Amino acid sequence: MQLHWHRDDLRCSDNVSLSAAATSATDRGAVVPVFVFDDDVLAHASSNRVAFMLDALESLRADYRERGSDLLVRRGDPREVLVDVATDVGAERVVWNRAHSGLGRERDADVRDALADADLERADFEDAICHEPGSITTNGGDPYQVYTYFWKKWRDREKAAPYDAPDADALWTPADVDVDPGDLPTQGDLGFEDATADLPTAGTDAARDRLLSFLDADVYAYADRRDYPADDCTSHLSADLKWGTIGVREVDEEVRAARDLADDESARESVSEFRSQLAWREFYTHVLHYNPRVVSSNYKTYEHEIAWRDDPDELAAWKRGETGYPIVDAGMRQLREEGYVHNRVRMIVASFLTKDLQIDWREGYAHYREHLVDHDTANDNGGWQWAASTGTDAQPYFRIFNPMTQGADYDPDAEYIHEYVPELRDADPDQIHSWHELSLSERNRVAPDYPAPIVDHGDRREAALAMYKSARGE
């Protein structure tokens, strides 16, 4: 018998470790899939992510049961639990897909040691990304720090085909071993409140539906419309890729097929633009793999520490979506309501926090980690440090988004703002995009319950430039 240890690969298909175990089932024995609720990992979780994860696990268990098998569910320290389960089912080998964060790699190393002490074979595989760290490098063999060069090699590098789901005869059945699969816990059992957001349906079927719906039409307009949040011309696959309810090789294969079906060069380029987002995800995973410190430290070294402001009131207003900058507030309220934020808006609200409020990006990262259902350490950290001009290949420190201009440019009819900021639903777009210029009496007449801007963007822009120049030693 063999154990496959599920973590953030909650699917049967296109699962490298599971496929490897199933392929060797004839020689090594049937595969027993197991998921371990690790309290050390749960300490970094949030109610939204746990809710999505539990739904994904329910779907995964159903997939195994359709194959006459089941998913074993346990709670505890995986160093102990995996050895105990292996003993219970008579397994001689444990396999899993690799982690890339510092904590994840430490846990994997500890598990390897525990399995070795128990005289159990173990093997891990690359699954979450197409090309493992170290496989795409500069000509000198160093990891890339600039995305464009990484993308060119990633784009042209051959990708593995999606891996087949295991056949039923490669999986264990209840008749094989007398072992209790275990019940899936509730949110409360794990110490979490109910989800605070309206979350998407989890599971491989739902992920495929999202992918195919996107590829049916929207992907061909992606390059032109992806920055307009009201258009919602995005795939909504971020939570699926984070939790592995769909495999990245399957996504890339379907995307390339859609590109081949494009009617013209413009449509093909649009598909390629979306495909580049898969490469961004992988780029940041490589960055995290080689620089685990970036989770809590700036990637880029300035001559002096950046003198971030400590203003709890402004930070609280940003979190509530009450800054008086409509596009910023719409994004923060979407985060609260859906556990998701449109990508263009993520950049706007991140720029506002770090440049207008001059508050440490780590405060924003922590807030996103609490609410996002798609929180991914590598991508979220990369995005925040990009906005804060502290990351690899980040925007220059002097690039400071004007939140009013961003709102007018990317939500010109204020459809997105109207949806998430009900106080402004009776205001016309011109009033919304000139909110910072309206007099107090005009604001009271147009939207008496919506706040005035908490800061002056022009003043704060100059202050931000001075802050970064001081850190640079200028």
Coordinates of C-alpha atoms in Angstrom, one line a residue:
M1 CA 0.0 0.0 0.0
Q2 CA 1.0 3.6 -0.5
L3 CA -0.2 6.9 1.0
H4 CA -0.8 10.0 -1.1
W5 CA -0.8 13.0 1.2
H6 CA -3.1 15.7 -0.1
R7 CA -2.4 19.3 0.8
D8 CA -3.2 22.1 -1.7
D9 CA -3.8 19.7 -4.5
L10 CA -7.4 18.8 -3.9
R11 CA -8.2 16.9 -7.1
C12 CA -7.8 13.5 -8.6
S13 CA -6.9 14.5 -12.2
D14 CA -3.6 16.2 -13.3
N15 CA -2.1 15.4 -9.9
V16 CA 1.5 14.5 -10.3
S17 CA 2.1 12.7 -7.0
L18 CA -1.2 10.9 -7.1
S19 CA -0.5 9.8 -10.7
A20 CA 2.9 8.6 -9.8
A21 CA 1.6 6.5 -7.0
A22 CA -1.2 5.1 -9.0
T23 CA 1.1 4.2 -11.9
S24 CA 3.2 2.1 -9.5
A25 CA 0.2 0.5 -7.8
T26 CA 0.8 -2.9 -9.5
D27 CA 4.2 -3.2 -7.9
R28 CA 3.8 -1.1 -4.7
G29 CA 0.2 -1.6 -3.8
A30 CA -3.0 0.4 -3.9
V31 CA -3.0 4.1 -3.1
V32 CA -4.6 5.5 0.0
P33 CA -5.3 9.2 -0.2
V34 CA -5.2 11.1 3.1
F35 CA -5.6 14.7 4.2
V36 CA -4.3 15.9 7.5
F37 CA -5.7 19.0 9.3
D38 CA -2.4 20.4 10.7
D39 CA -3.0 22.9 13.5
D40 CA 0.3 24.6 12.7
V41 CA -1.0 25.3 9.2
L42 CA -4.5 26.2 10.4
A43 CA -2.9 28.9 12.6
H44 CA -2.2 30.8 9.4
A45 CA -5.6 30.2 7.9
S46 CA -8.8 32.2 7.8
S47 CA -12.5 31.4 7.9
N48 CA -13.0 32.1 4.2
R49 CA -10.2 29.9 3.0
V50 CA -11.1 27.1 5.4
A51 CA -14.7 27.2 4.2
F52 CA -13.6 26.9 0.6
M53 CA -11.1 24.1 1.5
L54 CA -13.8 22.1 3.3
D55 CA -16.1 22.3 0.3
A56 CA -13.2 21.3 -2.0
L57 CA -12.5 18.3 0.3
E58 CA -16.1 17.3 0.2
S59 CA -15.9 17.3 -3.6
L60 CA -12.6 15.4 -3.5
R61 CA -14.1 12.8 -1.2
A62 CA -17.1 12.4 -3.5
D63 CA -14.7 11.9 -6.5
Y64 CA -12.9 9.1 -4.6
R65 CA -16.1 7.5 -3.5
E66 CA -17.3 7.4 -7.1
R67 CA -14.3 5.3 -7.8
G68 CA -15.1 2.9 -5.0
S69 CA -12.5 4.4 -2.7
D70 CA -12.4 7.1 -0.1
L71 CA -10.4 9.9 1.3
L72 CA -8.9 9.4 4.8
V73 CA -9.3 12.5 7.0
R74 CA -7.2 13.0 10.1
R75 CA -6.1 15.9 12.4
G76 CA -2.8 16.3 14.1
D77 CA 0.9 16.6 13.4
P78 CA 1.6 15.1 10.0
R79 CA 4.9 13.8 11.2
E80 CA 3.0 11.5 13.6
V81 CA -0.3 11.1 11.7
L82 CA 1.3 9.9 8.4
V83 CA 3.3 7.2 10.3
D84 CA 0.2 6.1 12.2
V85 CA -1.9 5.9 9.1
A86 CA 0.8 4.0 7.2
T87 CA 1.0 1.5 10.0
D88 CA -2.8 1.2 10.1
V89 CA -3.2 0.4 6.4
G90 CA 0.1 -1.4 5.9
A91 CA 1.6 1.2 3.6
E92 CA 5.3 1.2 2.9
R93 CA 5.5 4.4 1.0
V94 CA 4.3 8.0 1.3
V95 CA 4.2 10.5 -1.5
W96 CA 3.1 14.1 -1.9
N97 CA 3.5 17.3 -4.0
R98 CA 6.1 19.8 -2.9
A99 CA 5.6 23.1 -1.1
H100 CA 7.7 26.2 -1.9
S101 CA 7.2 28.5 1.1
G102 CA 9.8 28.5 3.8
L103 CA 7.3 27.0 6.3
G104 CA 6.0 24.5 3.8
R105 CA 9.5 23.3 3.0
E106 CA 10.4 23.0 6.7
R107 CA 7.3 20.9 7.3
D108 CA 8.2 18.7 4.3
A109 CA 11.7 18.2 5.6
D110 CA 10.4 17.3 9.1
V111 CA 8.0 14.8 7.6
R112 CA 10.7 13.2 5.5
D113 CA 12.8 12.7 8.7
A114 CA 9.9 11.2 10.6
L115 CA 9.1 8.8 7.7
A116 CA 12.8 7.8 7.5
D117 CA 12.9 7.1 11.2
A118 CA 9.8 4.8 10.7
D119 CA 11.6 3.1 7.8
L120 CA 9.0 4.3 5.3
E121 CA 9.8 5.2 1.7
R122 CA 9.0 8.7 0.7
A123 CA 8.9 10.8 -2.5
D124 CA 7.8 14.2 -3.4
F125 CA 6.9 15.7 -6.8
E126 CA 6.6 19.1 -8.5
D127 CA 2.9 19.7 -9.2
A128 CA 1.7 23.3 -8.5
I129 CA 3.8 24.8 -11.3
C130 CA 4.8 23.7 -14.8
H131 CA 8.6 24.2 -14.3
E132 CA 10.3 23.6 -11.0
P133 CA 12.6 26.2 -9.5
G134 CA 16.0 26.0 -11.0
S135 CA 14.7 24.9 -14.4
I136 CA 14.3 28.4 -15.8
T137 CA 17.3 30.6 -15.1
T138 CA 19.5 33.2 -16.6
N139 CA 22.4 32.1 -18.8
G140 CA 24.5 32.3 -15.7
G141 CA 22.3 29.8 -13.9
D142 CA 20.7 32.4 -11.5
P143 CA 17.0 32.7 -10.8
Y144 CA 15.4 35.5 -12.8
Q145 CA 14.6 38.8 -11.1
V146 CA 12.9 40.3 -14.1
Y147 CA 9.6 38.8 -15.2
T148 CA 9.9 39.6 -18.9
Y149 CA 12.9 37.4 -19.4
F150 CA 11.4 34.7 -17.3
W151 CA 8.2 34.8 -19.4
K152 CA 10.0 34.5 -22.7
K153 CA 11.6 31.2 -21.6
W154 CA 8.5 30.0 -19.8
R155 CA 6.3 30.6 -22.8
D156 CA 8.5 28.6 -25.2
R157 CA 9.4 25.8 -22.8
E158 CA 7.5 22.6 -23.5
K159 CA 4.9 21.7 -20.9
A160 CA 4.0 18.3 -19.6
A161 CA 0.6 17.0 -20.6
P162 CA -2.0 16.8 -17.9
Y163 CA -1.8 13.6 -15.8
D164 CA -4.7 11.2 -15.9
A165 CA -6.8 10.6 -12.8
P166 CA -6.1 7.2 -11.2
D167 CA -8.1 4.2 -12.3
A168 CA -10.3 2.7 -9.6
D169 CA -8.2 -0.5 -9.4
A170 CA -5.2 1.6 -8.4
L171 CA -7.0 3.0 -5.3
W172 CA -7.7 1.3 -2.0
T173 CA -11.3 0.2 -1.2
P174 CA -13.0 -0.3 2.2
A175 CA -12.8 -4.0 1.5
D176 CA -8.9 -3.8 1.4
V177 CA -8.4 -2.4 4.8
D178 CA -10.5 -2.1 7.9
V179 CA -9.9 1.6 8.6
D180 CA -12.2 4.5 9.5
P181 CA -12.0 7.1 6.8
G182 CA -12.9 9.8 9.3
D183 CA -15.5 12.6 9.1
L184 CA -14.8 16.0 7.6
P185 CA -14.8 18.6 10.4
T186 CA -17.0 21.7 10.5
Q187 CA -15.7 25.2 10.6
G188 CA -16.4 25.3 14.3
D189 CA -14.6 22.0 14.9
L190 CA -11.5 23.6 13.5
G191 CA -11.9 26.8 15.6
F192 CA -13.2 29.1 12.8
E193 CA -16.3 31.2 12.5
D194 CA -18.5 30.8 9.4
A195 CA -17.2 32.4 6.2
T196 CA -17.7 36.1 6.1
A197 CA -18.0 36.2 2.3
D198 CA -20.1 34.8 -0.5
L199 CA -17.7 32.2 -1.8
P200 CA -17.6 30.4 -5.1
T201 CA -18.4 26.7 -5.4
A202 CA -15.3 24.6 -4.8
G203 CA -14.2 21.4 -6.5
T204 CA -12.8 20.2 -9.8
D205 CA -16.1 20.2 -11.7
A206 CA -16.8 23.9 -10.7
A207 CA -13.2 24.8 -11.6
R208 CA -13.6 23.3 -15.0
D209 CA -16.9 25.1 -15.5
R210 CA -15.2 28.4 -14.7
L211 CA -12.3 27.7 -17.0
L212 CA -14.4 26.5 -20.0
S213 CA -16.9 29.4 -19.6
F214 CA -14.0 31.9 -19.7
L215 CA -12.3 30.2 -22.7
D216 CA -15.6 30.2 -24.6
A217 CA -15.6 33.9 -25.1
D218 CA -14.0 36.3 -22.5
V219 CA -10.5 35.2 -23.0
Y220 CA -10.6 36.6 -26.6
A221 CA -11.2 40.1 -25.1
Y222 CA -9.0 39.6 -22.1
A223 CA -6.2 41.9 -23.3
D224 CA -8.5 44.8 -23.9
R225 CA -11.0 44.3 -21.1
R226 CA -9.3 42.7 -18.2
D227 CA -8.5 46.0 -16.4
Y228 CA -12.2 47.0 -16.3
P229 CA -13.7 45.5 -13.2
A230 CA -17.3 46.0 -14.2
D231 CA -16.7 43.9 -17.3
D232 CA -15.5 41.0 -15.1
C233 CA -13.5 39.7 -18.0
T234 CA -11.4 37.4 -15.8
S235 CA -11.2 33.7 -15.3
H236 CA -11.9 33.6 -11.5
L237 CA -9.6 30.6 -11.3
S238 CA -7.3 32.0 -8.6
A239 CA -8.9 30.1 -5.8
D240 CA -8.9 26.9 -7.9
L241 CA -5.2 27.2 -8.6
K242 CA -4.4 28.1 -5.0
W243 CA -6.2 25.0 -3.7
G244 CA -5.3 22.8 -6.6
T245 CA -8.9 21.9 -7.5
I246 CA -7.7 22.1 -11.1
G247 CA -4.2 21.3 -12.3
V248 CA -2.0 24.0 -13.9
R249 CA -1.1 21.7 -16.8
E250 CA -4.8 21.2 -17.6
V251 CA -5.4 24.9 -17.5
D252 CA -2.5 25.6 -19.8
E253 CA -3.4 22.9 -22.3
E254 CA -7.0 24.3 -22.5
V255 CA -5.7 27.8 -22.9
R256 CA -3.4 26.8 -25.7
A257 CA -6.3 25.0 -27.4
A258 CA -8.3 28.2 -27.1
R259 CA -5.5 30.2 -28.7
D260 CA -5.5 27.8 -31.6
L261 CA -9.2 28.4 -32.1
A262 CA -8.9 32.1 -32.2
D263 CA -10.3 33.9 -35.2
D264 CA -7.5 36.4 -35.7
E265 CA -4.2 37.6 -34.4
S266 CA -5.7 40.0 -32.0
A267 CA -7.7 37.2 -30.3
R268 CA -4.6 35.0 -30.2
E269 CA -2.6 37.8 -28.5
S270 CA -5.4 38.2 -26.0
V271 CA -5.2 34.5 -25.1
S272 CA -1.4 34.8 -24.8
E273 CA -1.9 37.7 -22.4
F274 CA -4.0 35.5 -20.2
R275 CA -1.4 32.8 -20.4
S276 CA 1.2 35.2 -19.2
Q277 CA -0.7 35.4 -16.0
L278 CA 0.1 31.8 -15.4
A279 CA 3.7 32.6 -15.9
W280 CA 3.5 35.5 -13.4
R281 CA 2.1 33.1 -10.8
E282 CA 5.0 30.7 -11.5
F283 CA 7.6 33.6 -11.5
Y284 CA 6.5 34.6 -8.0
T285 CA 6.7 31.0 -6.8
H286 CA 10.3 30.8 -8.0
V287 CA 11.0 34.1 -6.2
L288 CA 9.5 32.7 -3.0
H289 CA 11.4 29.4 -3.3
Y290 CA 14.8 31.1 -3.5
N291 CA 13.9 34.0 -1.1
P292 CA 11.6 32.7 1.7
R293 CA 12.4 35.8 3.8
V294 CA 10.2 37.9 1.4
V295 CA 7.1 36.8 3.4
S296 CA 8.1 39.3 6.1
S297 CA 10.9 41.3 4.6
N298 CA 11.4 43.6 1.6
Y299 CA 12.9 41.9 -1.4
K300 CA 14.6 45.1 -2.5
T301 CA 17.2 46.6 -0.2
Y302 CA 17.1 50.4 0.3
E303 CA 20.0 52.2 1.8
H304 CA 17.8 53.0 4.8
E305 CA 14.7 51.6 6.3
I306 CA 11.5 53.0 4.7
A307 CA 9.8 55.3 7.2
W308 CA 6.3 53.8 7.0
R309 CA 3.6 55.8 8.8
D310 CA 1.8 54.2 11.8
D311 CA -1.8 55.5 11.6
P312 CA -4.3 53.1 13.0
D313 CA -7.3 55.3 12.0
E314 CA -6.3 55.6 8.4
L315 CA -5.5 51.9 8.2
A316 CA -8.9 51.1 9.7
A317 CA -10.7 53.4 7.2
W318 CA -8.9 51.6 4.4
K319 CA -9.9 48.2 5.7
R320 CA -13.6 49.3 6.1
G321 CA -13.7 50.8 2.6
E322 CA -14.3 54.3 3.9
T323 CA -11.4 56.3 2.6
G324 CA -13.5 58.7 0.5
Y325 CA -11.8 57.4 -2.7
P326 CA -14.6 55.5 -4.5
I327 CA -12.6 53.0 -6.5
V328 CA -10.5 52.1 -3.4
D329 CA -13.6 51.7 -1.2
A330 CA -15.3 49.6 -3.8
G331 CA -12.3 47.2 -3.9
M332 CA -12.1 46.9 -0.1
R333 CA -15.8 46.2 0.1
Q334 CA -15.7 43.6 -2.7
L335 CA -12.9 41.9 -0.6
R336 CA -15.2 41.8 2.4
E337 CA -18.3 40.6 0.5
E338 CA -16.7 38.0 -1.8
G339 CA -13.3 37.2 -0.4
Y340 CA -12.0 38.3 -3.8
V341 CA -10.8 41.5 -5.5
H342 CA -10.5 42.3 -9.2
N343 CA -6.8 42.4 -10.1
R344 CA -6.6 46.0 -11.4
V345 CA -8.4 47.1 -8.2
R346 CA -5.9 45.1 -6.1
M347 CA -3.2 47.2 -7.6
I348 CA -5.1 50.5 -6.9
V349 CA -5.9 49.7 -3.3
A350 CA -2.4 48.5 -2.6
S351 CA -0.9 51.6 -4.1
F352 CA -3.3 53.7 -2.0
L353 CA -2.2 52.0 1.2
T354 CA 1.5 52.1 0.6
K355 CA 1.8 55.4 -1.3
D356 CA -1.1 57.6 -0.2
L357 CA -1.3 56.4 3.3
Q358 CA 2.4 55.3 3.4
I359 CA 1.5 52.3 5.6
D360 CA 3.7 49.2 5.5
W361 CA 2.7 46.8 2.8
R362 CA 2.8 44.0 5.4
E363 CA -0.4 45.5 7.0
G364 CA -2.2 45.1 3.6
Y365 CA -0.8 41.7 3.0
A366 CA -2.0 40.5 6.5
H367 CA -5.5 41.9 5.8
Y368 CA -5.7 40.2 2.4
R369 CA -4.5 37.0 3.9
E370 CA -7.4 37.2 6.4
H371 CA -10.1 37.7 3.8
L372 CA -9.0 36.4 0.4
V373 CA -10.2 32.9 -0.4
D374 CA -7.5 32.7 -3.1
H375 CA -4.6 33.9 -0.8
D376 CA -1.4 32.4 -2.1
T377 CA 1.8 33.3 -0.3
A378 CA 3.9 33.7 -3.4
N379 CA 1.5 35.7 -5.5
D380 CA 0.1 37.9 -2.8
N381 CA 3.5 38.7 -1.4
G382 CA 4.7 39.4 -4.9
G383 CA 1.8 41.7 -5.7
W384 CA 2.1 43.7 -2.5
Q385 CA 5.8 44.2 -2.9
W386 CA 5.3 45.2 -6.5
A387 CA 2.8 47.9 -5.4
A388 CA 5.1 49.0 -2.6
S389 CA 8.2 49.2 -4.9
T390 CA 10.0 46.9 -2.5
G391 CA 9.8 43.7 -4.6
T392 CA 11.5 42.0 -7.5
D393 CA 10.7 43.7 -10.8
A394 CA 8.4 46.1 -8.9
Q395 CA 7.0 49.3 -10.1
P396 CA 9.3 52.2 -9.6
Y397 CA 8.8 54.1 -6.3
F398 CA 7.8 57.2 -8.2
R399 CA 4.9 55.4 -9.9
I400 CA 2.0 56.4 -7.7
F401 CA -1.5 55.6 -8.9
N402 CA -3.9 58.5 -8.7
P403 CA -7.0 56.8 -7.3
M404 CA -9.4 59.2 -8.9
T405 CA -7.8 58.9 -12.3
Q406 CA -7.7 55.2 -12.0
G407 CA -11.5 55.1 -11.2
A408 CA -12.3 57.3 -14.1
D409 CA -10.1 55.4 -16.5
Y410 CA -11.1 51.8 -15.5
D411 CA -14.7 52.3 -14.2
P412 CA -15.8 55.3 -16.3
D413 CA -19.5 54.6 -15.9
A414 CA -19.0 53.9 -12.2
E415 CA -20.7 50.5 -12.6
Y416 CA -18.3 48.7 -10.3
I417 CA -18.4 51.5 -7.7
H418 CA -22.2 51.6 -7.8
E419 CA -22.3 47.8 -7.1
Y420 CA -20.1 47.9 -4.0
V421 CA -20.6 51.4 -2.6
P422 CA -24.3 51.7 -2.1
E423 CA -24.0 55.2 -0.7
L424 CA -23.0 56.4 -4.2
R425 CA -25.6 54.6 -6.2
D426 CA -27.6 57.7 -6.8
A427 CA -24.5 59.7 -7.8
D428 CA -23.6 60.0 -11.5
P429 CA -20.2 59.0 -12.7
D430 CA -18.9 62.6 -13.0
Q431 CA -19.8 63.3 -9.4
I432 CA -18.1 60.1 -8.3
H433 CA -14.9 60.7 -10.2
S434 CA -14.7 64.3 -9.0
W435 CA -15.6 63.4 -5.4
H436 CA -12.4 64.9 -4.1
E437 CA -13.2 68.2 -5.7
L438 CA -16.7 68.6 -4.6
S439 CA -17.6 71.1 -1.8
L440 CA -18.9 69.8 1.5
S441 CA -22.4 71.0 0.6
E442 CA -22.3 69.2 -2.8
R443 CA -21.1 66.0 -1.1
N444 CA -23.9 66.3 1.4
R445 CA -26.4 66.7 -1.3
V446 CA -25.2 64.0 -3.6
A447 CA -24.3 61.2 -1.0
P448 CA -24.6 62.4 2.6
D449 CA -23.5 59.0 4.0
Y450 CA -20.3 58.7 2.0
P451 CA -17.2 60.1 3.6
A452 CA -14.9 62.9 2.3
P453 CA -11.4 61.9 1.3
I454 CA -9.4 61.1 4.4
V455 CA -6.2 62.4 2.7
D456 CA -5.3 64.8 -0.1
H457 CA -3.7 62.7 -2.9
G458 CA -1.5 65.5 -4.1
D459 CA 0.0 66.1 -0.7
R460 CA 0.5 62.5 0.0
R461 CA 2.1 61.8 -3.3
E462 CA 4.8 64.4 -2.5
A463 CA 5.2 62.9 1.0
A464 CA 5.6 59.4 -0.5
L465 CA 8.2 60.5 -2.9
A466 CA 10.1 62.1 -0.1
M467 CA 9.8 58.9 2.0
Y468 CA 11.3 56.8 -0.7
K469 CA 14.0 59.2 -1.6
S470 CA 15.1 59.3 2.0
A471 CA 15.2 55.5 2.1
R472 CA 17.3 55.6 -1.0
G473 CA 19.7 58.0 0.7
E474 CA 18.9 60.9 -1.7

